[in-house]
XYZ file of N, CA and C in Angstrom:
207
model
N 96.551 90.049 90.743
C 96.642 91.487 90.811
C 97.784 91.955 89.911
N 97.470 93.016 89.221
C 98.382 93.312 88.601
C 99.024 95.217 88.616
N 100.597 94.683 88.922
C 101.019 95.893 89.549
C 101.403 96.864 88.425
N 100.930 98.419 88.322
C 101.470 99.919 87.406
C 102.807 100.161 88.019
N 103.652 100.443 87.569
C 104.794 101.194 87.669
C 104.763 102.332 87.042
N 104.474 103.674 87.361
C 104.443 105.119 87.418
C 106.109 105.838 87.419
N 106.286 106.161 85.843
C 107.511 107.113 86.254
C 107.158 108.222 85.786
N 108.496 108.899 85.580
C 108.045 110.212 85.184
C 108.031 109.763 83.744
N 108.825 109.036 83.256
C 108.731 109.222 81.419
C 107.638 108.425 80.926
N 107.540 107.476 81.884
C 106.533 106.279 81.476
C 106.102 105.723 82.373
N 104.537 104.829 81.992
C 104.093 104.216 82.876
C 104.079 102.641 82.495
N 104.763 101.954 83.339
C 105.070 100.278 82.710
C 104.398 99.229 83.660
N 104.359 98.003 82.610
C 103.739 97.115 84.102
C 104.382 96.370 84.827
N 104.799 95.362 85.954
C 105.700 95.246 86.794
C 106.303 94.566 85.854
N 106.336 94.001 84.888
C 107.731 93.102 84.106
C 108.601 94.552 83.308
N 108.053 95.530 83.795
C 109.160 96.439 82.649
C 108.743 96.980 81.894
N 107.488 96.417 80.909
C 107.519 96.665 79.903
C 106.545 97.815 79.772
N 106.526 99.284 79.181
C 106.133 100.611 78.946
C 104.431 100.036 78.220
N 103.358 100.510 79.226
C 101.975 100.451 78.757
C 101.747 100.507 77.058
N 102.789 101.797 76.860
C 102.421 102.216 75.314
C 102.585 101.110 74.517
N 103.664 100.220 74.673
C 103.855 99.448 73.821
C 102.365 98.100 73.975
N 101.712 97.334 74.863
C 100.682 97.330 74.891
C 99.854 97.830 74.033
N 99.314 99.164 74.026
C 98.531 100.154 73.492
C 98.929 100.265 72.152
N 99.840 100.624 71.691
C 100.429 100.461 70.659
C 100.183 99.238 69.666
N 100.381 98.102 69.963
C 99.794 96.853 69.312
C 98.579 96.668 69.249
N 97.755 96.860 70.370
C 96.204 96.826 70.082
C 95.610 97.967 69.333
N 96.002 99.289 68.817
C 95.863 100.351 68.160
C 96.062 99.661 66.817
N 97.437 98.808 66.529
C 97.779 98.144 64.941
C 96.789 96.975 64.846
N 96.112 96.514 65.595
C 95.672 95.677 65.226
C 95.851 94.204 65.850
N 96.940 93.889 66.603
C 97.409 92.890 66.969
C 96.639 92.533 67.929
N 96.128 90.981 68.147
C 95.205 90.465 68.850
C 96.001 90.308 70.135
N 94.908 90.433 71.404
C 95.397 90.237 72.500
C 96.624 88.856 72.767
N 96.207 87.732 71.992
C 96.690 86.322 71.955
C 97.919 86.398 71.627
N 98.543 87.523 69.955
C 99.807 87.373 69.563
C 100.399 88.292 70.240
N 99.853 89.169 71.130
C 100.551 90.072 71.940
C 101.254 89.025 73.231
N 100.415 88.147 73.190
C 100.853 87.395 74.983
C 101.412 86.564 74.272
N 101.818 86.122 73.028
C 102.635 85.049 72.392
C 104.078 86.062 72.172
N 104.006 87.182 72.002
C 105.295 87.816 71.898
C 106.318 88.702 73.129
N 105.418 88.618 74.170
C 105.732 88.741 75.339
C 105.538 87.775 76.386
N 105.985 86.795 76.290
C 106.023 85.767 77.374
C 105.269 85.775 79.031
N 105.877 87.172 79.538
C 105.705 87.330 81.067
C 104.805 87.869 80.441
N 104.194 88.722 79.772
C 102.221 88.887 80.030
C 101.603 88.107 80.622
N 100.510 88.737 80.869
C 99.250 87.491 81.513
C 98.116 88.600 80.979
N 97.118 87.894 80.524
C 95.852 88.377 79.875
C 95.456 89.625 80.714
N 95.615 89.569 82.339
C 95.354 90.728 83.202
C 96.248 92.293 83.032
N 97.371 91.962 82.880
C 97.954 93.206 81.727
C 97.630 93.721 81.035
N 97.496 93.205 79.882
C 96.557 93.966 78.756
C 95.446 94.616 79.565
N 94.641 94.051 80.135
C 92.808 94.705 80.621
C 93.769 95.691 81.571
N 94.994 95.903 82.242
C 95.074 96.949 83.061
C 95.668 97.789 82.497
N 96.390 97.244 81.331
C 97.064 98.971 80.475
C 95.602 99.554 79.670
N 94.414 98.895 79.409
C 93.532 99.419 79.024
C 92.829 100.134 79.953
N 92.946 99.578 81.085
C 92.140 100.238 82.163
C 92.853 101.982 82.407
N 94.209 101.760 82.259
C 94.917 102.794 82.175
C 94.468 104.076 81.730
N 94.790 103.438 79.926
C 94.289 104.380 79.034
C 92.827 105.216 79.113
N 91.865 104.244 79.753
C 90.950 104.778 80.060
C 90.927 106.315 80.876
N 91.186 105.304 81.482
C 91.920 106.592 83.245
C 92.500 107.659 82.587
N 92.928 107.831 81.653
C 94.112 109.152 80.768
C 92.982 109.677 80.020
N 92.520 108.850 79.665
C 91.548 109.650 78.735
C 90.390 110.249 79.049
N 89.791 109.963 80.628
C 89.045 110.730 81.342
C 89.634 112.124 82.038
N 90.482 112.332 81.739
C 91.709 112.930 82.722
C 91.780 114.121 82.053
N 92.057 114.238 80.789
C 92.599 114.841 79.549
C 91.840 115.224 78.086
N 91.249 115.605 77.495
C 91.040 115.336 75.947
C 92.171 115.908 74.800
N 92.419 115.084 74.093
C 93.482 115.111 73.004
C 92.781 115.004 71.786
N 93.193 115.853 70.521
C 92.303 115.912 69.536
C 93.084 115.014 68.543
N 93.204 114.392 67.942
C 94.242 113.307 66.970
C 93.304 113.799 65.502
N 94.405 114.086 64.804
C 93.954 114.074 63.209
C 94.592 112.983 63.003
N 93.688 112.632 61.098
C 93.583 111.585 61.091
C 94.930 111.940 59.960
N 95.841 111.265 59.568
C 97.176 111.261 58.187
C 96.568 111.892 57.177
N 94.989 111.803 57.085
C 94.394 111.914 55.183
C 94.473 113.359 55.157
């Protein structure tokens, strides 16, 4: 099981570490594997729950993102 930590500035998973940053690497590109090679205390169930997250936000909300070009 894997535990959310809910604050007000951020939402992290029980080792500390802020979802975004998660999200953030899989957005650049970085494979689930070198993500859990650069964070030690991950476990593969992290990742699938900060995604599960994002999901959850994004049913919640719509945000329009332009693209840089």
């Amino acid at each position: 099981s894997v535990e959310l930590v809910l604050r007000k500035s951020s939402a992290s998973l029980q080792a500390g570490i802020p979802i975004s940053v998660i999200l953030d690497n899989l957005a650049e590109g970085v494979s689930r594997e070198e993500i859990l090679k650069g964070y030690p205390s991950f476990h593969p169930e992290d990742i699938s729950a900060a995604l599960a997250y994002a999901a959850l936000l994004a049913k919640e909300c719509h945000i329009v993102i332009e693209s840089g070009s």
